[in-house]
Tab-separated table of C-alpha atoms in Angstrom:
chain	number	residue	atom	x	y	z
Z	18	MET	CA	-18.791	30.371	27.386
Z	19	THR	CA	-17.524	26.939	28.400
Z	20	PRO	CA	-14.272	26.688	30.380
Z	21	ARG	CA	-12.492	25.303	27.349
Z	22	ALA	CA	-13.767	28.180	25.171
Z	23	ALA	CA	-12.520	30.598	27.798
Z	24	ASP	CA	-9.166	28.944	27.752
Z	25	ARG	CA	-9.026	29.242	23.962
Z	26	ALA	CA	-9.770	32.980	24.176
Z	27	ARG	CA	-7.030	33.407	26.712
Z	28	TYR	CA	-4.488	31.471	24.718
Z	29	ASP	CA	-5.376	33.336	21.522
Z	30	ARG	CA	-5.047	36.709	23.228
Z	31	ALA	CA	-1.796	35.745	24.868
Z	32	THR	CA	-0.187	34.530	21.626
Z	33	ALA	CA	-1.766	37.052	19.271
Z	34	HIS	CA	1.767	38.436	18.606
Z	35	LEU	CA	3.227	35.011	17.922
Z	36	ASP	CA	2.979	33.107	14.632
Z	37	ALA	CA	2.013	29.432	14.830
Z	38	PRO	CA	3.324	26.724	15.096
Z	39	VAL	CA	3.779	27.606	18.764
Z	40	ALA	CA	3.894	25.691	22.066
Z	41	VAL	CA	2.695	27.042	25.381
Z	42	VAL	CA	2.449	26.044	29.035
Z	43	ASP	CA	-0.389	27.439	31.125
Z	44	LEU	CA	1.397	28.133	34.455
Z	45	GLU	CA	-1.822	28.176	36.476
Z	46	ALA	CA	-2.620	24.686	35.302
Z	47	PHE	CA	1.003	23.563	35.685
Z	48	ASP	CA	1.149	24.731	39.239
Z	49	ALA	CA	-2.228	23.261	40.122
Z	50	ASN	CA	-1.101	19.905	38.747
Z	51	ALA	CA	2.090	20.086	40.774
Z	52	ALA	CA	0.145	20.812	43.918
Z	53	ASP	CA	-2.074	17.884	43.269
Z	54	LEU	CA	0.881	15.521	42.894
Z	55	VAL	CA	2.239	16.685	46.202
Z	56	ARG	CA	-1.140	16.227	47.835
Z	57	ARG	CA	-1.488	12.703	46.471
Z	58	ALA	CA	2.045	11.859	47.610
Z	59	GLY	CA	0.936	12.250	51.178
Z	60	GLY	CA	4.122	13.794	52.572
Z	61	LYS	CA	6.608	11.722	50.600
Z	62	PRO	CA	8.847	13.713	48.242
Z	63	VAL	CA	8.122	13.719	44.539
Z	64	ARG	CA	11.074	13.217	42.262
Z	65	VAL	CA	10.251	14.920	38.906
Z	66	ALA	CA	10.739	12.844	35.755
Z	67	SER	CA	12.652	15.047	33.366
Z	68	LYS	CA	11.607	13.105	30.252
Z	69	SER	CA	8.104	14.369	30.804
Z	70	VAL	CA	9.214	18.020	31.009
Z	71	ARG	CA	12.438	18.505	28.951
Z	72	CYS	CA	12.736	22.123	29.901
Z	73	ARG	CA	15.241	23.281	32.555
Z	74	ALA	CA	13.226	26.391	33.514
Z	75	LEU	CA	10.187	24.272	34.366
Z	76	LEU	CA	12.265	21.659	36.167
Z	77	GLU	CA	13.616	24.504	38.333
Z	78	ARG	CA	10.129	25.931	38.864
Z	79	VAL	CA	8.699	22.643	40.103
Z	80	LEU	CA	11.705	21.791	42.242
Z	81	ALA	CA	11.378	25.138	44.022
Z	82	ARG	CA	7.988	23.958	45.335
Z	83	GLU	CA	7.704	22.239	48.705
Z	84	GLY	CA	7.177	18.539	48.270
Z	85	PHE	CA	9.422	18.005	45.196
Z	86	ALA	CA	13.027	16.778	45.553
Z	87	GLY	CA	15.343	15.537	42.892
Z	88	VAL	CA	15.232	14.708	39.213
Z	89	MET	CA	14.717	11.373	37.427
Z	90	SER	CA	16.627	11.648	34.208
Z	91	TYR	CA	16.573	9.484	31.092
Z	92	THR	CA	20.068	9.451	29.671
Z	93	LEU	CA	23.534	9.714	31.213
Z	94	ALA	CA	24.447	12.668	29.012
Z	95	GLU	CA	21.340	14.484	30.281
Z	96	SER	CA	22.188	13.542	33.858
Z	97	LEU	CA	25.651	15.054	33.584
Z	98	TRP	CA	24.407	18.193	31.852
Z	99	LEU	CA	21.835	18.807	34.591
Z	100	ALA	CA	24.411	18.139	37.336
Z	101	ARG	CA	26.836	20.674	35.709
Z	102	ALA	CA	23.915	23.162	35.644
Z	103	GLY	CA	23.407	22.864	39.386
Z	104	PHE	CA	20.871	20.000	39.876
Z	105	ASP	CA	22.370	18.185	42.815
Z	106	ASP	CA	20.223	15.026	42.984
Z	107	VAL	CA	19.790	13.281	39.612
Z	108	LEU	CA	18.698	9.682	39.387
Z	109	LEU	CA	19.292	8.089	35.935
Z	110	ALA	CA	16.233	5.894	35.402
Z	111	TYR	CA	17.658	3.625	32.739
Z	112	PRO	CA	20.922	1.702	32.339
Z	113	SER	CA	23.429	3.280	30.063
Z	114	ALA	CA	26.281	2.183	27.707
Z	115	ASP	CA	27.690	5.704	27.425
Z	116	ARG	CA	31.366	4.987	28.018
Z	117	ALA	CA	32.439	8.576	27.580
Z	118	GLY	CA	29.786	9.705	30.013
Z	119	PHE	CA	30.900	7.172	32.621
Z	120	ALA	CA	34.548	8.313	32.240
Z	121	GLU	CA	33.364	11.921	32.896
Z	122	LEU	CA	31.248	10.825	35.918
Z	123	ALA	CA	34.017	8.796	37.500
Z	124	GLY	CA	36.523	11.588	36.984
Z	125	ASP	CA	34.561	14.453	38.523
Z	126	ALA	CA	33.712	14.594	42.275
Z	127	LYS	CA	30.805	17.071	41.750
Z	128	LEU	CA	29.220	14.905	39.109
Z	129	ALA	CA	29.729	11.697	41.059
Z	130	GLY	CA	28.174	13.271	44.097
Z	131	ALA	CA	25.075	14.448	42.183
Z	132	VAL	CA	24.258	11.583	39.797
Z	133	THR	CA	23.029	7.998	40.628
Z	134	VAL	CA	23.103	5.466	37.797
Z	135	MET	CA	20.785	2.549	37.202
Z	136	VAL	CA	21.921	-1.061	37.257
Z	137	ASP	CA	20.136	-4.421	37.006
Z	138	ASP	CA	23.009	-6.634	35.903
Z	139	PRO	CA	26.598	-7.028	37.177
Z	140	ALA	CA	27.749	-6.746	33.539
Z	141	GLN	CA	26.792	-3.073	33.698
Z	142	LEU	CA	29.152	-2.600	36.595
Z	143	GLU	CA	31.913	-4.158	34.508
Z	144	LEU	CA	31.146	-1.748	31.624
Z	145	ILE	CA	31.400	1.212	33.977
Z	146	ASP	CA	34.741	0.017	35.354
Z	147	ARG	CA	36.177	-0.448	31.858
Z	148	ALA	CA	34.997	3.076	30.936
Z	149	ARG	CA	36.508	4.883	33.905
Z	150	ASP	CA	39.695	5.908	32.084
Z	151	GLY	CA	41.506	6.467	35.348
Z	152	GLY	CA	38.608	8.135	37.101
Z	153	ALA	CA	38.522	6.991	40.714
Z	154	GLU	CA	35.387	8.674	42.035
Z	155	GLU	CA	32.838	6.402	43.710
Z	156	VAL	CA	29.845	5.795	41.484
Z	157	ARG	CA	26.498	5.762	43.126
Z	158	VAL	CA	24.163	2.995	42.065
Z	159	CYS	CA	20.398	2.302	42.126
Z	160	LEU	CA	18.987	-1.177	41.391
Z	161	GLU	CA	15.755	-1.595	39.435
Z	162	LEU	CA	13.099	-4.138	40.316
Z	163	ASP	CA	10.851	-5.717	37.715
Z	164	THR	CA	7.311	-4.711	38.639
Z	165	SER	CA	5.342	-6.699	36.033
Z	166	LEU	CA	2.398	-8.838	37.133
Z	167	HIS	CA	2.838	-12.538	36.256
Z	168	LEU	CA	-0.332	-14.663	35.911
Z	169	LEU	CA	-0.972	-18.346	35.153
Z	170	GLY	CA	2.382	-19.412	36.489
Z	171	GLY	CA	4.216	-16.721	34.520
Z	172	ARG	CA	2.710	-17.604	31.145
Z	173	VAL	CA	0.972	-14.250	31.080
Z	174	ARG	CA	2.908	-11.081	31.732
Z	175	VAL	CA	1.363	-7.647	32.320
Z	176	GLY	CA	3.780	-4.767	32.398
Z	177	ALA	CA	6.865	-3.400	30.598
Z	178	ARG	CA	9.932	-5.570	29.993
Z	179	ARG	CA	12.507	-3.671	31.995
Z	180	SER	CA	14.672	-5.130	34.716
Z	181	PRO	CA	15.439	-8.908	34.887
Z	182	LEU	CA	15.449	-8.673	38.689
Z	183	ARG	CA	12.214	-9.909	40.146
Z	184	THR	CA	12.642	-11.776	43.421
Z	185	PRO	CA	14.182	-10.595	46.753
Z	186	ALA	CA	17.017	-13.178	46.243
Z	187	GLN	CA	17.826	-11.890	42.736
Z	188	VAL	CA	17.929	-8.232	43.764
Z	189	ALA	CA	19.958	-9.031	46.936
Z	190	GLU	CA	22.466	-10.945	44.888
Z	191	VAL	CA	23.117	-7.956	42.612
Z	192	ALA	CA	23.201	-5.730	45.666
Z	193	ARG	CA	26.045	-7.938	46.967
Z	194	SER	CA	27.813	-7.588	43.631
Z	195	VAL	CA	27.757	-3.827	44.072
Z	196	ALA	CA	28.907	-4.056	47.666
Z	197	ARG	CA	31.827	-6.336	46.804
Z	198	ARG	CA	33.066	-4.157	43.924
Z	199	PRO	CA	35.360	-1.251	44.841
Z	200	GLY	CA	34.386	2.115	43.443
Z	201	PHE	CA	30.631	1.686	43.717
Z	202	ARG	CA	28.045	2.462	46.446
Z	203	LEU	CA	24.502	1.179	46.434
Z	204	VAL	CA	22.202	4.049	47.427
Z	205	GLY	CA	18.761	3.262	46.063
Z	206	LEU	CA	16.150	0.929	44.706
Z	207	MET	CA	13.645	1.789	41.979
Z	208	ALA	CA	10.464	0.024	40.903
Z	209	TYR	CA	8.310	1.668	38.246
Z	210	GLU	CA	4.876	0.104	37.868
Z	211	GLY	CA	4.025	1.429	34.426
Z	212	HIS	CA	1.085	-0.932	33.975
Z	213	VAL	CA	-0.595	0.838	36.927
Z	214	ALA	CA	0.840	4.365	36.735
Z	215	GLY	CA	0.675	4.716	32.902
Z	216	VAL	CA	-2.474	2.961	31.823
Z	217	GLY	CA	-5.856	4.670	32.076
Z	218	ASP	CA	-8.603	2.796	33.871
Z	219	ALA	CA	-11.619	4.782	32.661
Z	220	VAL	CA	-11.404	4.934	28.878
Z	221	ALA	CA	-14.382	6.740	27.368
Z	222	GLY	CA	-16.719	4.494	25.455
Z	223	ARG	CA	-14.962	1.257	26.620
Z	224	PRO	CA	-16.542	0.266	29.963
Z	225	VAL	CA	-15.642	-3.390	29.733
Z	226	ARG	CA	-11.950	-2.735	28.980
Z	227	SER	CA	-11.913	-0.151	31.766
Z	228	ARG	CA	-13.242	-2.581	34.338
Z	229	VAL	CA	-10.742	-5.240	33.261
Z	230	VAL	CA	-7.902	-2.664	33.624
Z	231	ARG	CA	-9.121	-1.729	37.115
Z	232	VAL	CA	-9.251	-5.357	38.237
Z	233	MET	CA	-5.800	-6.028	36.809
Z	234	GLN	CA	-4.364	-2.911	38.474
Z	235	ALA	CA	-5.812	-3.724	41.864
Z	236	ALA	CA	-4.245	-7.207	41.674
Z	237	ALA	CA	-0.975	-5.720	40.459
Z	238	ARG	CA	-0.836	-3.245	43.333
Z	239	ARG	CA	-1.428	-5.937	45.923
Z	240	GLU	CA	1.196	-8.258	44.443
Z	241	LEU	CA	3.801	-5.564	44.005
Z	242	ALA	CA	3.329	-4.018	47.433
Z	243	ALA	CA	4.106	-7.364	49.106
Z	244	ARG	CA	7.009	-8.196	46.805
Z	245	ARG	CA	8.507	-4.708	46.944
Z	246	ALA	CA	8.492	-4.778	50.737
Z	247	ALA	CA	10.275	-8.139	50.705
Z	248	VAL	CA	12.807	-6.912	48.203
Z	249	VAL	CA	13.566	-3.753	50.220
Z	250	ALA	CA	14.060	-5.834	53.378
Z	251	ALA	CA	16.442	-8.138	51.505
Z	252	VAL	CA	18.462	-5.269	50.063
Z	253	ARG	CA	18.665	-3.390	53.375
Z	254	GLU	CA	20.393	-6.480	54.841
Z	255	VAL	CA	23.147	-5.889	52.286
Z	256	ALA	CA	22.997	-2.089	52.343
Z	257	PRO	CA	21.530	-0.846	55.663
Z	258	ASP	CA	22.104	2.784	54.699
Z	259	LEU	CA	20.041	2.615	51.522
Z	260	ARG	CA	19.046	6.266	50.886
Z	261	PHE	CA	15.828	5.908	48.895
Z	262	VAL	CA	13.251	3.547	47.507
Z	263	ASN	CA	11.578	5.123	44.492
Z	264	GLY	CA	8.259	4.010	43.006
Z	265	GLY	CA	5.135	5.175	41.357
Z	266	GLY	CA	4.269	7.390	38.462
Z	267	THR	CA	1.603	9.960	37.719
Z	268	GLY	CA	-1.289	7.493	37.652
Z	269	SER	CA	-0.404	5.703	40.859
Z	270	VAL	CA	0.997	8.345	43.159
Z	271	GLN	CA	-1.333	7.877	46.108
Z	272	HIS	CA	-1.325	4.067	45.938
Z	273	THR	CA	2.450	3.850	45.874
Z	274	ALA	CA	2.922	6.434	48.508
Z	275	ALA	CA	0.823	4.361	50.873
Z	276	GLU	CA	3.492	1.655	50.911
Z	277	ASP	CA	5.744	1.866	53.968
Z	278	ALA	CA	8.679	0.492	51.971
Z	279	VAL	CA	8.640	3.353	49.488
Z	280	THR	CA	10.418	6.591	50.451
Z	281	GLU	CA	9.788	8.794	47.418
Z	282	ILE	CA	7.506	8.977	44.369
Z	283	ALA	CA	8.386	9.602	40.715
Z	284	ALA	CA	6.114	11.675	38.563
Z	285	GLY	CA	6.320	14.050	35.611
Z	286	SER	CA	3.556	13.581	33.058
Z	287	GLY	CA	0.995	14.894	35.482
Z	288	LEU	CA	2.579	18.352	35.324
Z	289	PHE	CA	1.738	18.800	31.642
Z	290	LEU	CA	-1.242	16.403	31.613
Z	291	PRO	CA	-1.100	15.088	28.030
Z	292	ARG	CA	-4.109	13.339	26.510
Z	293	LEU	CA	-3.111	9.789	27.620
Z	294	PHE	CA	-3.743	10.879	31.236
Z	295	ASP	CA	-7.337	11.816	30.724
Z	296	ASP	CA	-8.701	8.324	31.444
Z	297	TYR	CA	-8.062	7.850	35.158
Z	298	THR	CA	-10.439	7.408	38.078
Z	299	SER	CA	-7.697	8.150	40.656
Z	300	PHE	CA	-7.111	11.811	39.732
Z	301	THR	CA	-8.139	14.626	37.459
Z	302	GLY	CA	-5.659	17.180	36.256
Z	303	ARG	CA	-5.688	20.217	33.993
Z	304	PRO	CA	-4.124	20.308	30.474
Z	305	ALA	CA	-1.137	22.600	30.842
Z	306	ALA	CA	0.988	22.064	27.693
Z	307	LEU	CA	-0.511	22.719	24.248
Z	308	PHE	CA	0.642	23.578	20.807
Z	309	ALA	CA	-1.100	25.538	18.053
Z	310	GLN	CA	-0.966	25.128	14.281
Z	311	PRO	CA	-2.151	27.858	11.897
Z	312	VAL	CA	-5.061	27.489	9.527
Z	313	VAL	CA	-3.717	27.697	6.037
Z	314	ARG	CA	-6.562	26.432	3.865
Z	315	ARG	CA	-10.312	26.261	3.795
Z	316	PRO	CA	-10.982	23.452	1.322
Z	317	GLY	CA	-14.773	23.418	1.773
Z	318	LEU	CA	-17.714	23.497	4.089
Z	319	GLY	CA	-16.858	22.000	7.498
Z	320	VAL	CA	-13.165	21.576	6.862
Z	321	VAL	CA	-9.967	23.553	7.421
Z	322	THR	CA	-6.383	22.553	6.899
Z	323	VAL	CA	-3.648	23.444	9.392
Z	324	LEU	CA	0.110	23.432	8.806
Z	325	GLY	CA	1.884	20.312	9.989
Z	326	GLY	CA	0.735	18.714	13.231
Z	327	GLY	CA	1.863	15.074	12.603
Z	328	TYR	CA	3.628	14.705	15.936
Z	329	PRO	CA	3.005	11.085	17.027
Z	330	ALA	CA	4.065	9.905	20.427
Z	331	SER	CA	6.190	6.818	21.044
Z	332	GLY	CA	4.731	3.428	21.848
Z	333	VAL	CA	2.578	1.005	19.929
Z	334	ALA	CA	1.262	2.857	16.858
Z	335	GLY	CA	-2.391	3.751	17.028
Z	336	GLN	CA	-4.927	6.625	17.177
Z	337	ASP	CA	-4.184	7.183	20.844
Z	338	ARG	CA	-0.628	8.178	19.921
Z	339	SER	CA	-1.670	11.149	17.783
Z	340	PRO	CA	-2.168	14.631	19.128
Z	341	VAL	CA	-5.799	15.494	19.659
Z	342	PRO	CA	-7.439	18.674	18.263
Z	343	TYR	CA	-8.490	20.423	21.437
Z	344	LEU	CA	-9.523	24.066	20.809
Z	345	PRO	CA	-11.929	25.058	19.332
Z	346	GLU	CA	-13.993	22.155	20.607
Z	347	GLY	CA	-15.557	19.784	18.064
Z	348	LEU	CA	-12.817	19.394	15.471
Z	349	ARG	CA	-11.679	15.961	14.372
Z	350	TYR	CA	-9.263	14.292	11.964
Z	351	ASP	CA	-10.231	13.104	8.525
Z	352	PRO	CA	-9.960	9.313	9.091
Z	353	ARG	CA	-8.389	8.870	5.664
Z	354	GLU	CA	-5.543	11.353	6.405
Z	355	GLY	CA	-5.057	11.837	10.153
Z	356	ALA	CA	-2.369	14.116	11.397
Z	357	GLY	CA	-0.022	14.934	8.548
Z	358	GLU	CA	3.644	15.634	8.212
Z	359	VAL	CA	3.121	18.994	6.459
Z	360	GLN	CA	-0.602	19.560	6.550
Z	361	THR	CA	-3.566	18.243	8.541
Z	362	PRO	CA	-7.210	18.623	7.439
Z	363	LEU	CA	-9.683	18.932	10.272
Z	364	LEU	CA	-13.379	18.323	10.072
Z	365	GLY	CA	-16.384	19.593	12.045
Z	366	SER	CA	-18.735	22.543	12.192
Z	367	PRO	CA	-16.260	24.723	14.149
Z	368	ALA	CA	-14.096	24.782	10.983
Z	369	ASP	CA	-16.566	27.203	9.373
Z	370	ASP	CA	-15.792	29.868	12.001
Z	371	LEU	CA	-12.019	29.667	11.475
Z	372	LEU	CA	-10.170	32.101	9.250
Z	373	ILE	CA	-6.893	31.767	7.472
Z	374	GLY	CA	-4.175	32.438	10.054
Z	375	ASP	CA	-6.341	31.395	13.090
Z	376	LYS	CA	-4.794	29.033	15.580
Z	377	VAL	CA	-6.068	25.529	16.240
Z	378	TRP	CA	-4.801	24.217	19.652
Z	379	PHE	CA	-3.757	20.596	20.125
Z	380	ARG	CA	-2.716	18.392	23.011
Z	381	HIS	CA	0.119	15.910	22.555
Z	382	ALA	CA	-0.481	12.282	23.463
Z	383	LYS	CA	2.546	12.104	25.822
Z	384	ALA	CA	4.283	14.740	27.874
Z	385	GLY	CA	7.839	15.690	27.168
Z	386	GLU	CA	8.003	14.445	23.645
Z	387	LEU	CA	6.284	17.599	22.493
Z	388	CYS	CA	9.474	19.481	23.452
Z	389	GLU	CA	11.415	17.529	20.799
Z	390	ARG	CA	9.321	19.456	18.184
Z	391	PHE	CA	9.633	22.974	19.644
Z	392	ASP	CA	12.688	24.932	20.768
Z	393	THR	CA	10.691	27.375	22.956
Z	394	LEU	CA	7.816	27.128	25.422
Z	395	HIS	CA	5.858	30.332	25.924
Z	396	LEU	CA	4.603	30.487	29.528
Z	397	ILE	CA	1.116	31.916	29.942
Z	398	GLU	CA	-0.332	33.557	33.016
Z	399	GLY	CA	-3.909	34.692	32.626
Z	400	ASP	CA	-4.045	36.077	29.068
Z	401	ARG	CA	-0.391	37.099	28.757
Z	402	VAL	CA	2.832	35.430	27.897
Z	403	THR	CA	5.029	36.277	30.835
Z	404	ALA	CA	8.166	34.424	29.750
Z	405	SER	CA	9.570	32.376	26.863
Z	406	VAL	CA	11.953	29.655	27.847
Z	407	PRO	CA	14.018	27.164	25.885
Z	408	THR	CA	13.262	23.461	25.782
Z	409	TYR	CA	16.204	20.975	25.764
Z	410	ARG	CA	16.069	21.266	21.988
Z	411	GLY	CA	16.159	25.027	22.241
Z	412	GLU	CA	19.391	24.697	24.249
Z	413	GLY	CA	20.848	22.493	21.534
Z	414	ARG	CA	20.403	19.269	23.509
Z	415	THR	CA	18.804	16.223	21.955
Z	416	PHE	CA	19.667	13.371	24.248
Z	417	LEU	CA	17.839	10.560	22.298
């Protein structure tokens, strides 16, 4: 029996009492992935990215481990909710226009002490001030640095379009804007290198593309390390007591941690290890989050149909954004239908061994987005479900 076949047998036994669709997290794999992130961080704390988990119980589990500290959230409403629930170090990774949320933040000492908001433009400070509604609490601020790689004099850009702040002078100027403005305190700097941390460099069957990606990423790491160090130095001249410099992501943990200017690493997807993180030379994790759909039809030889399953991930539309049939091994989509809204035909010889009601296990393309489809995660240890915990959706929270 292959390791994957053994996993399938465990998951089927553990969930025999549960009807599919069902989502699970293999805690042994989850904990092993967490330990690997800490190892690769080389002694620097790992801030867990909540958008990749979207389950309070699992956020609490990973933060209880040595080596993890703090949450990186994705909306202001989520940040406030987590802070009210007892999470005392929440970094909002994206700018917000949530005026009601800013009024709540500025009016509550506990929330203001726990949440740090993201800024890359003085206009965002103005929006926060207009939203205060009398709240006088000091708002903690983090600045975001653009990490993209510019080639050919800037005519070619590699990386996400995020912050407009690129040079030490630009970041320092916004830092001075924060320092001059009453009611704000600059506490951090963030630089997320998604073109390194979130792009696989060993794509199966595409050796040329993989080599190009590795060359690009090596150049991007060198350029960013030098620029990030200069930016940090410039910002510390304005804010000598800067608390943290955050960088990285699951795919670049060890590289970013090696930079002296960086004080903490962000990571989250590596805990669940969705399919987009299979294609890396820098690390190998274990799939921890899966979902199962039930077989509801057997249309013919070598084909079964499962209920639903059309759960695409965000990003540029393509085959790599679809879930992948994982267990039993050897199933594939019908190229004329793909993963469907209400039913999904699957092809391959393993289909002939599946009966009506059997489970087919899938892996989602990205991490936390799976939790927007399910209200419960069943936690598996060995071949038993030892707990069933709500996702954000299960707690009635849909932040985006």
